[in-house]
Amino acid sequence: NAGVTQTPKFQVLKTGQSMTLQCAQDMNHEYMSWYRQDPGMGLRLIHYSVGAGITDQGEVPNGYNVSRSTTEDFPLRLLSAAPSQTSVYFCASSLGQGGNQPQHFGDGTRLSIL
Amino acid sequence: GQQVMQIPQYQHVQEGEDFTTYCNSSTTLSNIQWYKQRPGGHPVFLIQLVKSGEVKKQKRLTFQFGEAKKNSSLHITATQTTDVGTYFCAGPHPGSNYKLTFGKGTLLTVNP
């Protein structure tokens, strides 16, 4: 049972490049979400999904796109990377509503934008 | 901005000393969760509190939820070097049970 798997673990991009951060879970969780973590800022919610085909914005959605075509996968897309998007990105999943259920986190993707 | 405020931001203790971190919300929370993140790691769920005045213990860790369900605390008795990490509280965003909002965390360092 792998839990929540994120790839890649590290990535360096140039400003303006695009990329997709992958997230997959094998726990049959309906709820999935993406957070970014910056020094002194805690974890901030980017986007979330309550099930396949349903996504919504979190606190800091600008510059990011998501889709949820299957229960298992929830990729995060950066269409045109900016230095302000340098951060550690965590994917999380849970049963039911995200605000009321324990979150299972992946190991994170450390992203640097030059 | 952040719904939940957490203090202190940093705490350095000698091994064997106690440690407490506090979490405060401007709104009543249906529940509050606590997570631990080791340096270089990912947040790991510790516990969820739901009831007013609830107290739960996990070995040397004691978690409390305030009577008004607006504040919470995590107390560690006799810290060990394995307790090092950042402790986060998290609660539902006002008006949405689909969004979990995290405090900024308390970084605990322990001097052996």
Coordinates of N, CA and C in Angstrom, one line a residue:
Chain A
N1 N 0.8 -1.2 0.0 CA 0.0 0.0 0.0 C 0.9 1.2 0.0
A2 N 1.0 1.9 -1.1 CA 1.9 3.0 -1.3 C 1.4 4.3 -0.6
G3 N 0.1 4.5 -0.5 CA -0.4 5.7 0.1 C -0.5 6.8 -1.0
V4 N 0.1 8.0 -0.7 CA 0.1 9.1 -1.7 C 1.5 9.2 -2.3
T5 N 1.6 9.1 -3.6 CA 2.9 9.1 -4.3 C 3.0 10.4 -5.2
Q6 N 4.0 11.1 -5.0 CA 4.3 12.3 -5.7 C 5.5 12.2 -6.6
T7 N 5.4 12.6 -7.8 CA 6.6 12.7 -8.7 C 6.6 14.0 -9.5
P8 N 7.8 14.6 -9.8 CA 9.1 14.1 -9.3 C 9.3 14.6 -7.8
K9 N 10.4 14.2 -7.2 CA 10.8 14.7 -5.9 C 11.5 16.0 -5.9
F10 N 12.2 16.3 -7.0 CA 12.9 17.5 -7.2 C 12.8 18.0 -8.6
Q11 N 12.7 19.3 -8.8 CA 12.7 19.8 -10.2 C 13.2 21.2 -10.2
V12 N 14.0 21.5 -11.2 CA 14.4 22.9 -11.5 C 13.9 23.3 -12.8
L13 N 13.2 24.5 -12.9 CA 12.7 25.0 -14.1 C 13.2 26.4 -14.4
K14 N 13.1 26.8 -15.6 CA 13.4 28.1 -16.0 C 12.0 28.9 -16.0
T15 N 12.1 30.2 -15.8 CA 10.9 31.0 -15.9 C 10.3 30.9 -17.2
G16 N 9.0 30.7 -17.2 CA 8.2 30.5 -18.4 C 8.0 29.1 -18.9
Q17 N 8.7 28.2 -18.3 CA 8.5 26.8 -18.7 C 7.2 26.2 -18.0
S18 N 6.7 25.2 -18.6 CA 5.6 24.5 -18.0 C 5.9 23.2 -17.5
M19 N 5.2 22.7 -16.5 CA 5.4 21.3 -16.0 C 4.2 20.9 -15.2
T20 N 4.1 19.6 -15.1 CA 3.0 18.9 -14.3 C 3.6 18.2 -13.2
L21 N 3.1 18.4 -12.0 CA 3.5 17.7 -10.8 C 2.4 16.6 -10.7
Q22 N 2.9 15.3 -10.5 CA 2.0 14.2 -10.5 C 1.7 13.8 -9.0
C23 N 0.5 13.4 -8.8 CA 0.0 12.9 -7.5 C -0.9 11.7 -7.7
A24 N -0.7 10.6 -7.0 CA -1.5 9.4 -7.1 C -1.7 8.8 -5.7
Q25 N -2.9 8.4 -5.5 CA -3.2 7.7 -4.2 C -3.9 6.4 -4.5
D26 N -3.6 5.4 -3.6 CA -4.2 4.1 -3.8 C -5.1 3.7 -2.7
M27 N -5.7 4.7 -2.0 CA -6.5 4.4 -0.8 C -8.0 4.6 -1.1
N28 N -8.3 4.9 -2.4 CA -9.7 5.1 -2.8 C -10.3 6.3 -2.1
H29 N -9.5 7.3 -1.9 CA -10.0 8.5 -1.2 C -10.6 9.4 -2.2
E30 N -11.8 10.0 -1.9 CA -12.5 10.9 -2.7 C -11.9 12.3 -2.8
Y31 N -11.4 12.7 -1.6 CA -10.8 14.1 -1.5 C -9.3 14.1 -1.7
M32 N -8.9 15.0 -2.6 CA -7.5 15.2 -2.8 C -7.2 16.7 -2.9
S33 N -6.0 17.1 -2.5 CA -5.7 18.5 -2.5 C -4.2 18.8 -2.7
W34 N -3.9 20.0 -3.1 CA -2.5 20.4 -3.3 C -2.2 21.6 -2.3
Y35 N -1.1 21.6 -1.7 CA -0.6 22.6 -0.8 C 0.8 23.1 -1.3
R36 N 1.1 24.3 -1.0 CA 2.5 24.7 -1.1 C 3.0 25.2 0.2
Q37 N 4.2 24.9 0.5 CA 4.8 25.3 1.8 C 6.0 26.2 1.5
D38 N 6.0 27.3 2.1 CA 7.0 28.3 2.0 C 7.5 28.7 3.4
P39 N 8.8 29.0 3.6 CA 9.3 29.3 4.9 C 8.5 30.3 5.7
G40 N 8.0 30.0 6.9 CA 7.3 30.9 7.7 C 5.8 31.1 7.3
M41 N 5.4 30.4 6.3 CA 4.0 30.6 5.8 C 3.1 29.4 6.0
G42 N 3.6 28.3 6.6 CA 2.8 27.2 6.8 C 2.4 26.5 5.5
L43 N 1.3 25.8 5.5 CA 0.8 25.1 4.3 C -0.4 25.9 3.8
R44 N -0.3 26.2 2.5 CA -1.4 27.0 1.9 C -2.1 26.2 0.8
L45 N -3.4 26.1 0.9 CA -4.2 25.3 -0.1 C -4.2 25.9 -1.4
I46 N -3.9 25.2 -2.5 CA -3.9 25.7 -3.9 C -5.2 25.3 -4.5
H47 N -5.4 24.1 -4.7 CA -6.7 23.5 -5.3 C -7.1 22.3 -4.5
Y48 N -8.3 21.9 -4.7 CA -8.8 20.7 -4.1 C -9.8 20.0 -5.0
S49 N -10.1 18.7 -4.7 CA -11.1 18.0 -5.5 C -11.8 17.1 -4.6
V50 N -13.1 17.1 -4.7 CA -14.0 16.2 -3.9 C -14.4 14.9 -4.5
G51 N -13.9 14.8 -5.8 CA -14.2 13.5 -6.5 C -13.8 13.7 -8.0
A52 N -13.8 12.6 -8.7 CA -13.5 12.7 -10.1 C -14.4 13.7 -10.8
G53 N -13.8 14.5 -11.6 CA -14.5 15.5 -12.4 C -14.9 16.8 -11.6
I54 N -14.5 16.9 -10.4 CA -14.9 18.1 -9.5 C -13.6 18.6 -8.9
T55 N -13.4 19.9 -9.2 CA -12.2 20.6 -8.6 C -12.7 22.0 -8.2
D56 N -11.9 22.6 -7.3 CA -12.2 23.9 -6.8 C -11.0 24.6 -6.3
Q57 N -11.1 25.9 -6.2 CA -9.9 26.7 -5.8 C -9.7 26.7 -4.3
G58 N -8.4 26.8 -3.9 CA -8.1 27.0 -2.5 C -7.7 28.5 -2.2
E59 N -6.8 28.7 -1.3 CA -6.4 30.0 -0.9 C -5.5 30.7 -2.0
V60 N -4.6 30.0 -2.7 CA -3.6 30.5 -3.6 C -3.7 29.8 -4.9
P61 N -4.7 29.9 -5.7 CA -4.9 29.2 -6.9 C -4.2 29.8 -8.2
N62 N -3.9 31.1 -8.1 CA -3.4 31.7 -9.3 C -2.1 31.1 -9.8
G63 N -2.0 30.8 -11.1 CA -0.8 30.3 -11.8 C -0.8 28.8 -11.8
Y64 N -1.9 28.1 -11.3 CA -1.9 26.7 -11.2 C -3.3 26.2 -11.8
N65 N -3.2 25.1 -12.5 CA -4.4 24.4 -13.0 C -4.4 23.0 -12.5
V66 N -5.6 22.4 -12.3 CA -5.7 21.0 -11.9 C -6.9 20.4 -12.7
S67 N -6.9 19.1 -12.7 CA -8.0 18.3 -13.2 C -8.0 17.0 -12.4
R68 N -9.2 16.3 -12.5 CA -9.3 15.1 -11.7 C -10.2 14.1 -12.6
S69 N -9.5 13.4 -13.5 CA -10.2 12.5 -14.4 C -10.4 11.1 -13.7
T70 N -9.7 10.8 -12.7 CA -9.9 9.5 -12.0 C -9.8 9.7 -10.5
T71 N -10.3 8.8 -9.8 CA -10.2 8.9 -8.3 C -8.8 8.9 -7.8
E72 N -7.9 8.2 -8.5 CA -6.6 8.0 -8.1 C -5.6 9.2 -8.3
D73 N -5.8 9.9 -9.4 CA -4.8 10.9 -9.8 C -5.3 12.3 -9.7
F74 N -4.4 13.2 -9.3 CA -4.7 14.6 -9.2 C -3.5 15.5 -9.6
P75 N -3.2 15.6 -10.8 CA -2.0 16.4 -11.2 C -2.2 17.9 -11.1
L76 N -1.1 18.6 -10.8 CA -1.0 20.0 -10.7 C -0.2 20.6 -11.8
R77 N -0.7 21.5 -12.6 CA 0.0 22.1 -13.7 C 0.4 23.5 -13.5
L78 N 1.7 23.8 -13.8 CA 2.2 25.2 -13.9 C 2.3 25.5 -15.3
L79 N 1.5 26.4 -15.8 CA 1.5 26.7 -17.3 C 2.7 27.5 -17.7
S80 N 3.1 28.5 -16.9 CA 4.2 29.4 -17.2 C 4.9 29.7 -15.8
A81 N 5.9 28.9 -15.5 CA 6.5 29.0 -14.2 C 7.1 30.4 -13.9
A82 N 6.9 30.8 -12.7 CA 7.5 32.1 -12.2 C 8.3 31.9 -11.0
P83 N 9.3 32.7 -10.7 CA 10.2 32.5 -9.5 C 9.4 32.5 -8.2
S84 N 8.2 33.2 -8.2 CA 7.4 33.2 -7.0 C 6.8 31.8 -6.7
Q85 N 6.8 30.9 -7.7 CA 6.3 29.6 -7.5 C 7.4 28.6 -7.0
T86 N 8.5 29.1 -6.7 CA 9.5 28.2 -6.0 C 9.0 27.9 -4.7
S87 N 8.9 26.6 -4.4 CA 8.3 26.1 -3.2 C 8.4 24.6 -3.0
V88 N 7.9 24.1 -1.9 CA 7.7 22.7 -1.7 C 6.2 22.4 -1.9
Y89 N 5.9 21.5 -2.7 CA 4.5 21.2 -3.0 C 4.1 19.8 -2.4
F90 N 3.0 19.8 -1.7 CA 2.5 18.6 -1.1 C 1.1 18.3 -1.6
C91 N 0.9 17.0 -2.0 CA -0.4 16.5 -2.3 C -0.9 15.7 -1.1
A92 N -2.2 15.8 -0.9 CA -2.8 15.1 0.2 C -4.1 14.5 -0.2
S93 N -4.5 13.5 0.5 CA -5.8 12.9 0.3 C -6.5 12.5 1.6
S94 N -7.8 12.3 1.5 CA -8.6 11.9 2.7 C -9.9 11.3 2.2
L95 N -10.5 10.7 3.2 CA -11.9 10.3 3.0 C -12.8 11.5 3.2
G96 N -13.9 11.6 2.5 CA -14.9 12.6 2.8 C -14.4 14.0 2.6
Q97 N -15.0 14.9 3.4 CA -14.7 16.3 3.4 C -13.3 16.6 3.9
G98 N -12.5 17.4 3.2 CA -11.2 17.7 3.6 C -11.0 18.4 4.9
G99 N -12.0 19.2 5.3 CA -11.9 20.0 6.5 C -12.1 19.2 7.7
N100 N -12.7 18.0 7.6 CA -13.1 17.2 8.7 C -12.4 15.8 8.8
Q101 N -11.5 15.6 7.9 CA -10.9 14.3 7.9 C -9.4 14.4 8.0
P102 N -8.7 13.4 8.6 CA -7.2 13.5 8.6 C -6.7 13.4 7.2
Q103 N -5.7 14.2 6.9 CA -5.0 14.2 5.6 C -3.8 13.3 5.6
H104 N -3.7 12.6 4.5 CA -2.5 11.8 4.2 C -1.7 12.5 3.2
F105 N -0.4 12.8 3.5 CA 0.4 13.6 2.6 C 1.4 12.7 1.9
G106 N 1.7 13.2 0.6 CA 2.9 12.6 -0.1 C 4.2 13.2 0.4
D107 N 5.3 12.7 -0.1 CA 6.6 13.1 0.3 C 7.0 14.5 -0.2
G108 N 6.2 15.1 -1.1 CA 6.5 16.4 -1.6 C 7.3 16.5 -2.8
T109 N 7.2 17.6 -3.5 CA 8.0 17.9 -4.7 C 8.7 19.3 -4.4
R110 N 10.0 19.3 -4.4 CA 10.8 20.5 -4.2 C 11.1 21.1 -5.5
L111 N 10.5 22.3 -5.8 CA 10.5 22.9 -7.1 C 11.2 24.3 -7.0
S112 N 12.2 24.5 -7.9 CA 12.9 25.7 -8.0 C 12.7 26.3 -9.4
I113 N 12.4 27.6 -9.4 CA 12.2 28.3 -10.7 C 13.3 29.4 -10.8
L114 N 14.1 29.2 -11.8 CA 15.2 30.2 -12.0 C 14.8 31.3 -12.9
Chain B
G1 N -6.2 35.6 4.7 CA -5.2 35.3 5.6 C -5.5 34.0 6.3
Q2 N -4.6 33.6 7.2 CA -4.7 32.4 8.0 C -5.9 32.5 9.0
Q3 N -6.7 31.4 9.0 CA -7.8 31.4 10.0 C -7.3 31.1 11.3
V4 N -6.3 30.2 11.4 CA -5.8 29.7 12.7 C -4.4 30.3 13.0
M5 N -4.3 30.9 14.2 CA -3.0 31.5 14.6 C -2.3 30.6 15.5
Q6 N -1.0 30.4 15.4 CA -0.3 29.5 16.2 C 0.9 30.1 16.8
I7 N 1.1 29.9 18.1 CA 2.3 30.5 18.8 C 2.8 29.5 19.7
P8 N 4.2 29.5 20.0 CA 5.1 30.4 19.4 C 5.5 29.9 18.0
Q9 N 6.3 30.7 17.3 CA 6.7 30.3 15.9 C 7.9 29.4 16.1
Y10 N 8.7 29.6 17.1 CA 9.9 28.8 17.4 C 10.0 28.5 18.9
Q11 N 10.5 27.4 19.2 CA 10.8 27.0 20.6 C 12.0 26.1 20.7
H12 N 13.0 26.5 21.5 CA 14.2 25.7 21.7 C 14.2 25.3 23.1
V13 N 14.3 24.0 23.4 CA 14.3 23.5 24.7 C 15.5 22.5 24.9
Q14 N 15.8 22.3 26.2 CA 16.8 21.3 26.6 C 16.0 20.0 26.7
E15 N 16.7 18.9 26.3 CA 16.1 17.6 26.4 C 15.6 17.4 27.8
G16 N 14.4 16.9 28.0 CA 13.8 16.7 29.3 C 12.8 17.8 29.7
E17 N 12.9 19.0 29.1 CA 12.0 20.1 29.4 C 10.7 19.8 28.7
D18 N 9.7 20.5 29.2 CA 8.3 20.4 28.6 C 8.2 21.5 27.5
F19 N 7.2 21.2 26.6 CA 7.0 22.1 25.5 C 5.5 22.2 25.2
T20 N 5.0 23.5 24.9 CA 3.6 23.7 24.6 C 3.5 24.6 23.4
T21 N 2.6 24.3 22.5 CA 2.3 25.1 21.4 C 0.8 25.4 21.4
Y22 N 0.4 26.6 21.0 CA -1.0 27.0 21.1 C -1.6 27.4 19.8
C23 N -2.8 27.1 19.6 CA -3.5 27.4 18.4 C -4.8 28.2 18.7
N24 N -5.1 29.3 18.0 CA -6.3 30.1 18.3 C -7.0 30.4 17.0
S25 N -8.3 30.3 17.0 CA -9.1 30.6 15.9 C -10.1 31.8 16.2
S26 N -10.4 32.6 15.3 CA -11.4 33.7 15.5 C -12.8 33.1 15.4
T27 N -13.0 31.9 14.8 CA -14.3 31.3 14.6 C -14.3 30.0 15.3
T28 N -15.5 29.5 15.7 CA -15.7 28.2 16.3 C -15.4 27.1 15.2
L29 N -14.6 26.2 15.7 CA -14.2 25.1 14.8 C -15.0 23.8 15.0
S30 N -15.4 23.1 14.0 CA -16.0 21.8 14.2 C -15.1 20.8 14.7
N31 N -13.8 21.0 14.3 CA -12.8 20.0 14.7 C -11.4 20.7 14.6
I32 N -10.4 20.2 15.2 CA -9.1 20.7 15.0 C -8.1 19.5 14.9
Q33 N -7.2 19.6 14.0 CA -6.3 18.5 13.8 C -4.8 19.0 14.1
W34 N -4.0 18.1 14.5 CA -2.6 18.4 14.7 C -1.7 17.5 13.9
Y35 N -0.7 18.1 13.3 CA 0.3 17.3 12.5 C 1.7 17.6 12.9
K36 N 2.6 16.7 12.6 CA 4.0 16.9 12.9 C 4.8 16.7 11.6
Q37 N 5.7 17.6 11.4 CA 6.5 17.5 10.2 C 8.0 17.5 10.6
R38 N 8.7 16.4 10.4 CA 10.1 16.3 10.7 C 10.9 17.1 9.6
P39 N 12.1 17.6 10.0 CA 12.9 18.4 9.0 C 13.1 17.6 7.7
G40 N 12.7 18.2 6.6 CA 12.9 17.5 5.3 C 11.8 16.5 5.0
G41 N 10.8 16.4 5.9 CA 9.7 15.4 5.7 C 8.4 16.0 5.3
H42 N 7.4 15.2 5.4 CA 6.0 15.7 5.1 C 5.2 15.7 6.3
P43 N 4.1 16.5 6.4 CA 3.3 16.5 7.5 C 2.6 15.1 7.8
V44 N 2.6 14.7 9.0 CA 2.0 13.5 9.4 C 0.9 13.7 10.5
F45 N -0.2 13.2 10.2 CA -1.4 13.4 11.1 C -1.1 12.8 12.5
L46 N -1.4 13.6 13.5 CA -1.2 13.1 14.9 C -2.6 12.8 15.5
I47 N -3.5 13.7 15.5 CA -4.7 13.5 16.2 C -5.8 14.5 15.7
Q48 N -7.0 14.2 16.0 CA -8.2 15.1 15.7 C -9.0 15.2 16.9
L49 N -9.4 16.5 17.3 CA -10.2 16.7 18.4 C -11.5 17.3 17.9
V50 N -12.6 16.8 18.5 CA -14.0 17.2 18.0 C -14.8 17.8 19.1
K51 N -14.7 17.3 20.3 CA -15.7 17.8 21.3 C -15.1 18.9 22.1
S52 N -16.0 19.8 22.6 CA -15.7 20.9 23.4 C -15.0 20.4 24.7
G53 N -13.8 21.0 25.1 CA -13.1 20.6 26.3 C -12.4 19.2 26.2
E54 N -12.4 18.7 25.0 CA -11.8 17.3 24.8 C -10.3 17.4 25.2
V55 N -9.8 16.3 25.8 CA -8.4 16.1 26.1 C -8.0 14.7 25.7
K56 N -7.0 14.6 24.9 CA -6.5 13.3 24.4 C -5.0 13.2 24.7
K57 N -4.6 12.0 25.0 CA -3.1 11.8 25.2 C -2.6 10.7 24.3
Q58 N -1.4 11.0 23.9 CA -0.6 10.0 23.2 C 0.8 9.9 23.8
K59 N 1.0 9.0 24.7 CA 2.3 8.8 25.4 C 2.6 10.2 26.1
R60 N 3.6 10.9 25.7 CA 4.1 12.1 26.3 C 3.4 13.3 25.7
L61 N 2.5 13.1 24.8 CA 1.8 14.3 24.1 C 0.4 14.4 24.7
T62 N 0.0 15.6 25.0 CA -1.4 15.9 25.5 C -2.0 17.0 24.6
F63 N -3.1 16.7 24.1 CA -3.9 17.6 23.2 C -5.1 18.0 23.9
Q64 N -5.4 19.4 23.8 CA -6.6 19.9 24.4 C -7.4 20.7 23.4
F65 N -8.7 20.7 23.4 CA -9.6 21.5 22.6 C -10.4 22.4 23.6
G66 N -10.4 23.7 23.4 CA -11.0 24.6 24.3 C -12.5 24.4 24.4
E67 N -13.1 24.9 25.5 CA -14.5 24.8 25.8 C -15.3 25.5 24.7
A68 N -14.8 26.6 24.2 CA -15.5 27.3 23.1 C -15.2 26.8 21.7
K69 N -14.3 25.8 21.6 CA -13.9 25.2 20.4 C -13.2 26.3 19.5
K70 N -12.5 27.2 20.1 CA -11.8 28.2 19.3 C -10.3 28.2 19.6
N71 N -9.9 27.3 20.5 CA -8.4 27.2 20.7 C -8.1 25.8 21.1
S72 N -6.8 25.5 20.9 CA -6.3 24.2 21.2 C -4.8 24.3 21.6
S73 N -4.3 23.2 22.2 CA -2.9 23.2 22.6 C -2.4 21.8 22.5
L74 N -1.1 21.8 22.3 CA -0.3 20.5 22.3 C 0.8 20.6 23.3
H75 N 0.8 19.8 24.2 CA 1.8 19.8 25.3 C 2.7 18.5 25.2
I76 N 4.0 18.7 25.2 CA 4.9 17.5 25.2 C 5.6 17.5 26.6
T77 N 5.5 16.4 27.3 CA 6.2 16.3 28.6 C 7.6 15.7 28.4
A78 N 8.6 16.2 29.0 CA 9.9 15.7 29.0 C 10.4 15.4 27.5
T79 N 10.6 16.5 26.8 CA 11.0 16.3 25.4 C 12.2 15.4 25.2
Q80 N 12.2 14.8 24.0 CA 13.3 14.0 23.6 C 13.7 14.5 22.2
T81 N 14.9 14.1 21.8 CA 15.4 14.6 20.5 C 14.6 14.1 19.3
T82 N 13.8 13.1 19.5 CA 12.9 12.6 18.5 C 11.7 13.4 18.3
D83 N 11.5 14.4 19.2 CA 10.3 15.3 19.1 C 10.6 16.5 18.2
V84 N 11.9 16.6 17.7 CA 12.2 17.7 16.9 C 11.4 17.7 15.6
G85 N 10.9 18.9 15.2 CA 10.1 19.1 14.0 C 9.2 20.3 14.2
T86 N 8.3 20.4 13.2 CA 7.3 21.5 13.2 C 6.0 20.9 13.4
Y87 N 5.3 21.5 14.4 CA 3.9 21.1 14.8 C 2.9 22.1 14.2
F88 N 2.0 21.5 13.5 CA 0.9 22.4 12.9 C -0.4 22.0 13.5
C89 N -1.3 23.0 13.7 CA -2.7 22.8 13.9 C -3.4 23.1 12.6
A90 N -4.6 22.6 12.4 CA -5.4 22.8 11.2 C -6.8 22.7 11.5
G91 N -7.6 23.6 10.9 CA -9.1 23.5 11.1 C -9.8 23.8 9.8
P92 N -11.1 23.5 9.8 CA -11.8 23.8 8.5 C -11.9 25.3 8.3
H93 N -11.9 25.7 7.0 CA -12.0 27.1 6.6 C -13.4 27.5 7.0
P94 N -13.6 28.8 7.4 CA -14.9 29.3 7.7 C -15.8 29.1 6.5
G95 N -16.9 28.5 6.7 CA -17.9 28.4 5.6 C -17.7 27.3 4.6
S96 N -16.6 26.5 4.8 CA -16.4 25.4 3.9 C -15.7 24.2 4.6
N97 N -16.4 23.1 4.7 CA -15.8 21.9 5.2 C -14.9 21.2 4.3
Y98 N -14.7 21.8 3.1 CA -13.9 21.2 2.1 C -12.5 21.7 2.1
K99 N -12.2 22.8 2.9 CA -10.9 23.4 2.9 C -10.4 23.3 4.3
L100 N -9.2 22.7 4.4 CA -8.5 22.6 5.7 C -7.4 23.7 5.7
T101 N -7.5 24.6 6.7 CA -6.5 25.7 6.8 C -5.5 25.4 7.9
F102 N -4.2 25.5 7.6 CA -3.2 25.2 8.6 C -2.7 26.5 9.2
G103 N -2.3 26.4 10.5 CA -1.5 27.4 11.1 C -0.1 27.4 10.6
K104 N 0.7 28.4 10.9 CA 2.0 28.5 10.4 C 3.0 27.6 11.1
G105 N 2.6 27.0 12.1 CA 3.4 26.0 12.8 C 4.3 26.5 13.8
T106 N 4.8 25.6 14.7 CA 5.8 25.9 15.7 C 6.9 24.9 15.5
L107 N 8.1 25.5 15.3 CA 9.3 24.7 15.1 C 9.9 24.4 16.4
L108 N 10.0 23.1 16.8 CA 10.6 22.7 18.0 C 12.0 22.1 17.8
T109 N 13.0 22.7 18.5 CA 14.3 22.1 18.5 C 14.7 21.7 19.9
V110 N 15.4 20.6 20.0 CA 15.7 20.0 21.3 C 17.2 19.9 21.4
N111 N 17.8 20.5 22.4 CA 19.2 20.3 22.7 C 19.5 19.1 23.5
P112 N 20.3 18.2 23.1 CA 20.5 16.9 23.8 C 21.4 17.2 25.1

